[in-house]
XYZ file of C-alpha atoms in Angstrom:
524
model
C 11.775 50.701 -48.160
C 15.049 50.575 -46.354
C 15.342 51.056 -42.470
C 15.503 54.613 -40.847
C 17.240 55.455 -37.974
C 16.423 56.791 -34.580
C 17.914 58.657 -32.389
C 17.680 59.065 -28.309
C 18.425 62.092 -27.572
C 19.116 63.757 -23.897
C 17.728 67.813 -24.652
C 19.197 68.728 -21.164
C 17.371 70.002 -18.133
C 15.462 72.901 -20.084
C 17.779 75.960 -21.187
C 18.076 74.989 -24.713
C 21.243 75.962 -24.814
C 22.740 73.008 -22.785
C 21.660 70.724 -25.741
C 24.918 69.089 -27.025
C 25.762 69.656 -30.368
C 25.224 65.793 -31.502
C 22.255 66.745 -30.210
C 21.586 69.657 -32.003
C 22.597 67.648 -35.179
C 19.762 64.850 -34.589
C 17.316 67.752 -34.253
C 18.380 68.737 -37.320
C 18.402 66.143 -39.221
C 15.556 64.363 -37.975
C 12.346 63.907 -40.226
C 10.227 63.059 -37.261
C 10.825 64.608 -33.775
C 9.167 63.158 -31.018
C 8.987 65.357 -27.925
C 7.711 65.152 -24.316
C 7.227 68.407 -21.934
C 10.572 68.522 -20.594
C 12.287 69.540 -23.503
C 12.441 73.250 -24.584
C 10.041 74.132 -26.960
C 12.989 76.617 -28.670
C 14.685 73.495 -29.502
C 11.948 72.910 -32.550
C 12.668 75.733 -33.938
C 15.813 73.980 -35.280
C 14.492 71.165 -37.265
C 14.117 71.121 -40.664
C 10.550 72.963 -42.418
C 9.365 69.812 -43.119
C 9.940 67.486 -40.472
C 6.819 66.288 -38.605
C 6.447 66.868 -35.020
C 4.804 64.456 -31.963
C 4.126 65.479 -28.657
C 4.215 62.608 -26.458
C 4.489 64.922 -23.385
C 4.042 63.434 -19.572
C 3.002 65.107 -16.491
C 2.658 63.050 -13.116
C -0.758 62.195 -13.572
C -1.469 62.327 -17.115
C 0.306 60.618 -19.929
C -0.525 61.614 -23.582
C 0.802 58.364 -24.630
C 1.913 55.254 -22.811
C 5.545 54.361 -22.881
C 4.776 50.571 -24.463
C 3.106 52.610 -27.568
C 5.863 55.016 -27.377
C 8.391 52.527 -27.928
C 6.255 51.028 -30.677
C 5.926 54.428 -32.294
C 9.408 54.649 -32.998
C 9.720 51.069 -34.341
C 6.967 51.964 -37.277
C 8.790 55.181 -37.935
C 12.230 53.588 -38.022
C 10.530 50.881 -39.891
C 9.044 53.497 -42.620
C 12.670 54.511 -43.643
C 12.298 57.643 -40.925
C 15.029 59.508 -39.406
C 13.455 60.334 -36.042
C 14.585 62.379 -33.019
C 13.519 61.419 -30.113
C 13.782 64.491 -27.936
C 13.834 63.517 -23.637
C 14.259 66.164 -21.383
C 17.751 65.341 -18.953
C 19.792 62.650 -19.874
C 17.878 59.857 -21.986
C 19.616 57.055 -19.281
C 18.701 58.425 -16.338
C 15.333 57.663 -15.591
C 14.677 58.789 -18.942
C 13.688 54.617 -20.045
C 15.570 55.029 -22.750
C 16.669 51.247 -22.094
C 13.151 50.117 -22.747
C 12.770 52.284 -26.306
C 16.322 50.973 -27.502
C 16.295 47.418 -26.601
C 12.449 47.046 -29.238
C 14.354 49.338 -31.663
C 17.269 46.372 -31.274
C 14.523 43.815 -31.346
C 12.977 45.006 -34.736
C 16.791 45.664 -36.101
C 16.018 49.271 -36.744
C 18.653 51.434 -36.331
C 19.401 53.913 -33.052
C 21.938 55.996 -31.218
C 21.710 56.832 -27.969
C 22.780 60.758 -27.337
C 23.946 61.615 -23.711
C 22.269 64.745 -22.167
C 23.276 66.937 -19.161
C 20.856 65.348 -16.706
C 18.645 67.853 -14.537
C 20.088 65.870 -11.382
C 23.690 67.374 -11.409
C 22.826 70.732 -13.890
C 19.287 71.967 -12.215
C 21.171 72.474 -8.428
C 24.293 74.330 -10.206
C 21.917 76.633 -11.647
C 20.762 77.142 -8.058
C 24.054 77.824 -7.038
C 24.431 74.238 -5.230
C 27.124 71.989 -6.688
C 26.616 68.131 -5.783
C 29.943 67.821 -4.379
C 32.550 69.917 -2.579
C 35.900 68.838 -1.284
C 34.696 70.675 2.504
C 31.415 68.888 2.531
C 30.884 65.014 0.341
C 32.605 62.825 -2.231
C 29.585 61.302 -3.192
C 26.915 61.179 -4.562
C 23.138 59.330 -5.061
C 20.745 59.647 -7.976
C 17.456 58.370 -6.940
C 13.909 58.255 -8.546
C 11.456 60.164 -6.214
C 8.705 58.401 -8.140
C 6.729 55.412 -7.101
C 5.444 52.747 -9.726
C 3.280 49.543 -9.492
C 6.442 47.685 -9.482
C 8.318 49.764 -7.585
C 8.015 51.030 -4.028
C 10.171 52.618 -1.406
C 10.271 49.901 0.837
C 12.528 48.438 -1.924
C 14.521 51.697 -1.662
C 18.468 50.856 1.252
C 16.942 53.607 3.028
C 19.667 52.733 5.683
C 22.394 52.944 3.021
C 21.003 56.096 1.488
C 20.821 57.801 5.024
C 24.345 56.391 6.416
C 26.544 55.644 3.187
C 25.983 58.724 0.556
C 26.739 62.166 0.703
C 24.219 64.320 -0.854
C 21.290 62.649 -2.340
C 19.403 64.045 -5.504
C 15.961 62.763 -5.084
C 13.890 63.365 -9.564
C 10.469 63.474 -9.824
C 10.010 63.249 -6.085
C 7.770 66.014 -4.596
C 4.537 64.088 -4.570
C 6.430 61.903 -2.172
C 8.397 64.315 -0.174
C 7.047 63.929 3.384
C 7.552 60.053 2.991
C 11.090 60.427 1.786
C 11.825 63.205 4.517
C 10.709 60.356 7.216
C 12.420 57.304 5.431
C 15.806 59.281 6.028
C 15.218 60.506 9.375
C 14.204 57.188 10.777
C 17.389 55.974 9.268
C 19.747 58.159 11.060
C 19.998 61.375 9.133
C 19.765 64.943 11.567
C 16.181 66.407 11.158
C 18.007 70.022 10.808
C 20.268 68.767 7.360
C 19.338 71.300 4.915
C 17.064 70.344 1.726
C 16.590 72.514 -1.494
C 13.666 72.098 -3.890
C 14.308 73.643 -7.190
C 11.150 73.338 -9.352
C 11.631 74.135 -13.586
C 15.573 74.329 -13.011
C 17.391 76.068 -15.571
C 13.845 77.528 -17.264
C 12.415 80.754 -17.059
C 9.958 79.526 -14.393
C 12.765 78.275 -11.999
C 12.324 78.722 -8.265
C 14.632 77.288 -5.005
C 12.932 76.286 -1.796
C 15.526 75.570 1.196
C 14.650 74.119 3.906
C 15.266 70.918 6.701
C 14.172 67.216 6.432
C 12.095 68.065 8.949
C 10.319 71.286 7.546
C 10.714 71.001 4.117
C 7.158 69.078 3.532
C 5.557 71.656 5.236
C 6.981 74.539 3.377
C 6.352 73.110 0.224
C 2.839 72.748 1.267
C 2.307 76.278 2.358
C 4.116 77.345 -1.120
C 2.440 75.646 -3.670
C 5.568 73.324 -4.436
C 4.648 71.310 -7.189
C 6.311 69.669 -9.767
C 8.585 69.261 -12.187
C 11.364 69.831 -8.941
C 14.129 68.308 -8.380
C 15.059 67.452 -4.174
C 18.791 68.201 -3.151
C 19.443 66.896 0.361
C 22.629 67.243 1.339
C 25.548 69.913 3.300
C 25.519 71.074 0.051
C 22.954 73.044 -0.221
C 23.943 75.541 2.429
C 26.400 76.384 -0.574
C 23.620 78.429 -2.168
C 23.575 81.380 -0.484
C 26.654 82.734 -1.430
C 27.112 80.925 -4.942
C 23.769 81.187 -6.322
C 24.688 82.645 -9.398
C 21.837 83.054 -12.155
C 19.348 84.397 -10.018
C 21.668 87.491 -9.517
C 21.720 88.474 -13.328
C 19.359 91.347 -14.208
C 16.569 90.028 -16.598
C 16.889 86.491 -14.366
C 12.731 85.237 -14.275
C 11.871 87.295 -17.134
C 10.608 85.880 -20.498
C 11.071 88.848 -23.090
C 9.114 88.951 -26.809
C 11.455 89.493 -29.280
C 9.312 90.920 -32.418
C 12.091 91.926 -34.919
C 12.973 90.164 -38.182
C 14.591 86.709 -37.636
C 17.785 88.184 -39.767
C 17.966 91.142 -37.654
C 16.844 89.384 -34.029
C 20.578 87.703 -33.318
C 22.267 90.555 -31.082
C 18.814 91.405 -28.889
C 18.746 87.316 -28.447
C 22.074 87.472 -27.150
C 22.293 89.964 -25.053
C 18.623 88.970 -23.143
C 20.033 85.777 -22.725
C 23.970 86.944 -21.849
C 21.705 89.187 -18.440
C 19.980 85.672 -17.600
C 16.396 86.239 -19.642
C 14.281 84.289 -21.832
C 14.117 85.372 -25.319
C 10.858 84.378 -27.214
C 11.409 84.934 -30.705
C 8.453 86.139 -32.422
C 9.254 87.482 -36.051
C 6.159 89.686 -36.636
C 8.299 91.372 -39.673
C 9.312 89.418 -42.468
C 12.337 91.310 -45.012
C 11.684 90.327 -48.506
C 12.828 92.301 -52.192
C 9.958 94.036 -53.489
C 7.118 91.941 -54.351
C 5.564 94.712 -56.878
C 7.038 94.801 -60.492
C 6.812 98.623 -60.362
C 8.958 98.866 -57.421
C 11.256 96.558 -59.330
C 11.758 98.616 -62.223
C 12.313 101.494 -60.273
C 15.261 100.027 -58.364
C 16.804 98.273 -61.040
C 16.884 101.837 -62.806
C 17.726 103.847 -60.044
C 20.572 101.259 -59.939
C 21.454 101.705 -63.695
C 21.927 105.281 -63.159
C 23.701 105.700 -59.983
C 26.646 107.837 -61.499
C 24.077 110.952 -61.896
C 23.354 110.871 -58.030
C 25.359 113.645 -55.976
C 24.226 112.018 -52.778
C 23.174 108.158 -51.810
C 21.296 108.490 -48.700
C 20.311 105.055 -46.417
C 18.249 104.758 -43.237
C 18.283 101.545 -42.392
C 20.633 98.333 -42.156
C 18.039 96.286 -44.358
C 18.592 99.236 -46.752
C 21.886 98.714 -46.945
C 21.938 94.858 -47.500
C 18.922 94.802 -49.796
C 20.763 97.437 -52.082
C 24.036 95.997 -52.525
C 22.501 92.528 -52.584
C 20.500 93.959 -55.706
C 23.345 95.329 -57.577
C 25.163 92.190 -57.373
C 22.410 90.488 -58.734
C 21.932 93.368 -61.484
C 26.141 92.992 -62.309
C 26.257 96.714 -61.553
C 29.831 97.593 -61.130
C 30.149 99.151 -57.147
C 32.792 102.179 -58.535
C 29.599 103.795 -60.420
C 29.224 105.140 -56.490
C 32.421 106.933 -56.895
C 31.211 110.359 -57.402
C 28.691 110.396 -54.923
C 28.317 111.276 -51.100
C 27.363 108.387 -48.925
C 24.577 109.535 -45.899
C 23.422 107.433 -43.238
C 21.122 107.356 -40.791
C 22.664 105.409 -37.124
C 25.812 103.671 -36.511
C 24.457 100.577 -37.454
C 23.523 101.494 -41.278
C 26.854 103.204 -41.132
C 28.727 100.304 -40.396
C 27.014 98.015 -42.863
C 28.521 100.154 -45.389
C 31.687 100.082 -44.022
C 31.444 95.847 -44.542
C 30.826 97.035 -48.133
C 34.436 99.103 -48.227
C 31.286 102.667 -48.279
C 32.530 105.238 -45.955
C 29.816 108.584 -45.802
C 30.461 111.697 -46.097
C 28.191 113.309 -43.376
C 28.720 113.098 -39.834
C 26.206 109.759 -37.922
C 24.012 111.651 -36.252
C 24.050 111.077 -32.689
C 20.157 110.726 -32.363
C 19.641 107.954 -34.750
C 16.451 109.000 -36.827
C 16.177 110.938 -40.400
C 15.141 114.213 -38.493
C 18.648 114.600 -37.188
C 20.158 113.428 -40.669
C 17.970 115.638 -42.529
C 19.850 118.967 -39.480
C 23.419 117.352 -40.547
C 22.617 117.184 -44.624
C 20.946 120.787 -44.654
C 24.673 122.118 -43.252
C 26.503 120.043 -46.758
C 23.780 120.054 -49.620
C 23.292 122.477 -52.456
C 19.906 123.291 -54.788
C 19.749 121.369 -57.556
C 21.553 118.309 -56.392
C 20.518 114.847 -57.102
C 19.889 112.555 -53.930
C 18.985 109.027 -54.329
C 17.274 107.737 -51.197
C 17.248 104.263 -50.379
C 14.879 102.803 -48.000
C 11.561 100.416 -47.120
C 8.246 100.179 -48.383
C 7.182 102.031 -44.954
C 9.760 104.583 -45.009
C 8.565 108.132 -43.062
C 8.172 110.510 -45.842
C 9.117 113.364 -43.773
C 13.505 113.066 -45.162
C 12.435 113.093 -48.720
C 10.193 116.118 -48.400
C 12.370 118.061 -45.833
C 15.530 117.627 -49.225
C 12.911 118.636 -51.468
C 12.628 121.665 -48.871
C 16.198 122.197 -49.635
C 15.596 122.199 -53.619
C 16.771 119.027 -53.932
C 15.804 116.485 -56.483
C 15.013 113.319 -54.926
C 14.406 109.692 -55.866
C 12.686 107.506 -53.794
C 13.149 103.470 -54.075
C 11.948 100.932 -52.183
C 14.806 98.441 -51.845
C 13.058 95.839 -49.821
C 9.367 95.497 -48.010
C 8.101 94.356 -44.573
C 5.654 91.628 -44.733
C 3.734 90.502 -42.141
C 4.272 87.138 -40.359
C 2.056 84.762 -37.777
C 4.538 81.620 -37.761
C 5.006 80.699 -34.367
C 2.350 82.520 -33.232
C 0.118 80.299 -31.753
C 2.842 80.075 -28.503
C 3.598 83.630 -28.307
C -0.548 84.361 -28.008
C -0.752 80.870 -25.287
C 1.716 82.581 -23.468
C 0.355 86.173 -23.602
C -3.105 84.804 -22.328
C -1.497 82.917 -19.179
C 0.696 86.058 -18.791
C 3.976 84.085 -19.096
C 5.712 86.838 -21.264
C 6.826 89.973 -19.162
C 8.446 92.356 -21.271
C 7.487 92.990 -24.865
C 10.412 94.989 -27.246
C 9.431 97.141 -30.487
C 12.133 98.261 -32.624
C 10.427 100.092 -34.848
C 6.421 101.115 -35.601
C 6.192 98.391 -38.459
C 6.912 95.862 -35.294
C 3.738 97.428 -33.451
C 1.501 97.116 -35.823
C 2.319 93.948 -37.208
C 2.197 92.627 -33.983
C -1.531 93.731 -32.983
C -2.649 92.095 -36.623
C -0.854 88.658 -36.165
C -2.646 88.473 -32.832
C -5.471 89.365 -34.383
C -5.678 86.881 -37.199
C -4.465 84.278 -34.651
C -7.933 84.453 -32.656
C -7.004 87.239 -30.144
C -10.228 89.325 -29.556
C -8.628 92.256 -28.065
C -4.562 92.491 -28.821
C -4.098 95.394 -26.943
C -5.524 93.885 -23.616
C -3.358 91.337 -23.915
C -0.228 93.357 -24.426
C -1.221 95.760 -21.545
C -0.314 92.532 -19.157
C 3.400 92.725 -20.190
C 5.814 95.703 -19.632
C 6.650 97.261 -23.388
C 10.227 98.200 -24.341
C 10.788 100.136 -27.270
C 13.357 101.840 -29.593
C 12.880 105.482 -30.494
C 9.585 108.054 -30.027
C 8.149 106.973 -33.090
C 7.642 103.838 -31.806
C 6.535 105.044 -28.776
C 4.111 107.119 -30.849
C 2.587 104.554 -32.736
C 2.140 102.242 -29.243
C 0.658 105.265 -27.737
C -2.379 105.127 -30.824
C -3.093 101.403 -29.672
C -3.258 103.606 -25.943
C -0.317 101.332 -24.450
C 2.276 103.290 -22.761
C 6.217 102.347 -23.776
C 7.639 101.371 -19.873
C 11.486 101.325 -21.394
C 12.647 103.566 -23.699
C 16.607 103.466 -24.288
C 18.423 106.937 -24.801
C 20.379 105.644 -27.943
C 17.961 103.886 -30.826
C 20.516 100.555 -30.570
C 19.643 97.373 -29.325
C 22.558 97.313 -26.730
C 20.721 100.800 -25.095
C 17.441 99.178 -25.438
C 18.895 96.090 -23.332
C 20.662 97.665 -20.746
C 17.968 100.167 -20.192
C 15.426 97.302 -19.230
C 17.894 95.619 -17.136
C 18.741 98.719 -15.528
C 15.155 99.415 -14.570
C 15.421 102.925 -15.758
C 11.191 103.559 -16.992
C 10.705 106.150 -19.277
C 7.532 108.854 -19.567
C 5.069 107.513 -21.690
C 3.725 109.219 -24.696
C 1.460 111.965 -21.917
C 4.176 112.530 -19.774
C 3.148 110.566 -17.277
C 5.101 107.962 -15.286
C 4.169 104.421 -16.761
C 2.275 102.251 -14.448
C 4.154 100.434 -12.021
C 6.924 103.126 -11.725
């Protein structure tokens, strides 16, 4: 079996989109990834379906593997004709012993490449608003391990250089140790009153800023629980934060937001949680498949076939759209047949879809986004006796197809795609629910409710609805609202247009909603 490869890769200080993209291609292409704590968790969700994970995560006082066996793991795996990622939070070089894991790799001939990171040192005080030099302020500056091994110990440390010759000093992994290196400096000649910053899970969801002095800053961090991971700025620098902290200012800054929609469908709500400074956890509760039933295959395929005896060609949904058109490509069916038709739609968003198709309707978008208000528009264009083909989900409302009955319509129902549940991923999303570390849950539609509450369900949770009353609910549209109101949880964001750009800036706003008794939601 020929040699593998490995290679050491920096994942960045912890937003996982500071990865580099040689980086990102490792992940990728990696059959093995091996991981410690520091590196996002999202980052996995990149790798290939089959590639094997290992957590070799440290904390300060517990290691789930020792370094020596670490370095031997990735020798056998190399050895075994592996590709293997391993993933270091930071920059691999920087106290990130990457020297000691490449120079047995080297030893043992196996292949490696070492893959630069944005270390935590320079990127964790920018995201606090504190840059590590400034033309007014220092030229310089000193990376320094805050940690003390066997080997090691501070009385090694030029505490006299450190306090007379550098500029601002980034102190990793030092908190444990912070009263000792707060004295070190002093006693060496820098002023008790120069300002310190402790920024604890910089650049994650979790991240918090301390300022203080050297001589205060042990003693705050006492009183506030400081603990680590942190990083310790000490420097003129830091008085910089006040006015250019910068990330803390955006809107959903803190928050960690459940994304439940489809994967395929979850790209803009990503975005724009992460463009106001949030944490999207994506959570795909819905999964958009053709129909799985033969019978709701033949139906479509001969809906499909007979398209040119439809007066009207009515969709509700984006997925309707796609699943559709995708369907009579596969079927050869010639897209002119729709030429003697007129095209409804219910939103913007299904409206545009068919515009990517070269469809333009014939019916005005309604402005409130549901089939109630396209069923108003159609009843003012529709005549007895027409044909209307209505193309939509497996849990489509039945209340448009009875209200163009109403109308003496004849109408054709077919299911174009189905929602199926999903529960991969899950057992995070419920970890996180139970240490309530996720703060706003979105629903985009009633399917997303419900699938939700089961996949907690059949991932161990004894009472989903308990859980989900710890987190503030967003949602799209009363029906939705509706169907959290049966599970008794009351929707605290409600956006006045059923998009995902409303939804957004309504929970950045603040702006709560009524819930489903007219009451104000808790907390308003």
């Amino acid at each position: 079996m020929g040699r593998g490869k490995v290679y050491l890769v920096g994942a960045g200080p912890g937003d996982p989109k500071l990865i580099t993209v040689r980086g990102m291609e490792a992940i990728r292409r990696a059959d093995v990834i091996v991981y410690d704590r520091l590196a996002s968790p999202r980052l996995l969700k990149h790798r290939k379906p089959e590639s094997e994970l290992i957590f070799v995560g440290k904390t300060p006082d517990k290691h789930m593997m020792k370094q020596e066996n670490i370095n031997q793991l990735l020798v056998d795996l190399g050895l075994q004709g592996k590709i293997v990622t391993r993933l270091k939070g930071g920059d691999p070089s920087v106290f990130g012993r990457v020297g000691e894991e490449a120079e047995l790799l080297a030893e043992h001939n196996v292949p490696f490449e070492i893959v630069p990171g944005i270390t935590s040192a320079i990127a964790v005080p920018a995201y606090a608003g504190i840059p590590v030099t400034h033309r007014d302020f220092t030229s310089s500056v000193a990376i320094i391990t805050g940690h003390e091994y066997p080997n090691k110990t501070y009385t090694k440390l030029d505490w006299e250089h450190l306090a007379k010759g550098i500029g601002t000093l980034v102190f990793l992994m030092g908190v444990a140790n912070l009263e000792q290196i707060s004295e070190q400096l002093i006693q060496y000649g820098k002023p008790a009153d120069l300002p310190v910053a402790l920024i604890r899970w910089g650049t994650w969801t979790e991240q918090q800023t301390l300022v203080g002095t050297l001589a205060d800053i042990s003693r705050k961090a006492k009183e506030a629980g400081f603990e680590s991971p942190a990083v310790i700025i000490i420097g003129e620098v830091v008085k910089l934060r006040e006015k250019l902290a910068w990330i803390e200012k955006k809107p959903l800054f803190g928050k960690r937001v459940l994304v439940t929609r489809a994967r395929s469908q979850a790209s803009e709500l990503v975005e724009l949680i992460e463009e106001l400074g949030g944490e999207p956890l994506e959570f795909p509760v819905i999964q958009i498949q053709p129909p799985s039933s033969a019978e709701a295959r033949r139906l479509l395929d001969e809906a499909i076939g007979r398209l040119e005896e439809f007066d009207w060609v009515v969709f509700t949904s984006v997925n309707g759209v796609e699943f559709f058109f995708r369907r009579m490509r596969e079927l050869r069916q010639d897209f002119r047949v729709l030429a003697g038709a007129s095209i409804a739609a219910v939103g913007p968003k299904t409206a545009e879809a068919l515009e990517a198709h070269g469809i333009y309707t014939q019916t005005p978008v309604p402005g409130q986004f549901d089939g109630d208000e396209l069923l108003k528009e159609l009843g003012q264009v529709v005549r007895p006796g027409q044909r209307a083909l209505l193309a939509t989900g497996d849990l489509a409302r039945k209340a448009l197809p009875e209200g163009l009955r109403s109308m003496g319509l004849e109408v054709t129902e077919v299911d174009v795609y189905e929602n199926v549940l999903s529960t991969e991923g899950g057992e995070e999303v419920l970890n996180l629910l139970q240490e309530g570390k996720i703060h706003i849950t979105t629903f985009t539609s009633s399917s997303t409710v419900t699938n939700l509450m089961e996949a907690l369900s059949r991932l161990g949770a004894e009472d989903p609805c308990a859980l989900l009353q710890g987190t503030e609910t967003a949602c799209i549209g009363p029906k939705t609202a509706d169907t959290l109101a049966r599970y008794e949880i009351a929707a605290a964001y409600m956006p006045p247009e059923a998009t995902v750009a409303s939804l957004v800036e309504t929970i950045a706003s603040g702006r709560r909603t009524l819930n489903y008794a007219g009451l104000e939601t808790p907390g308003s």
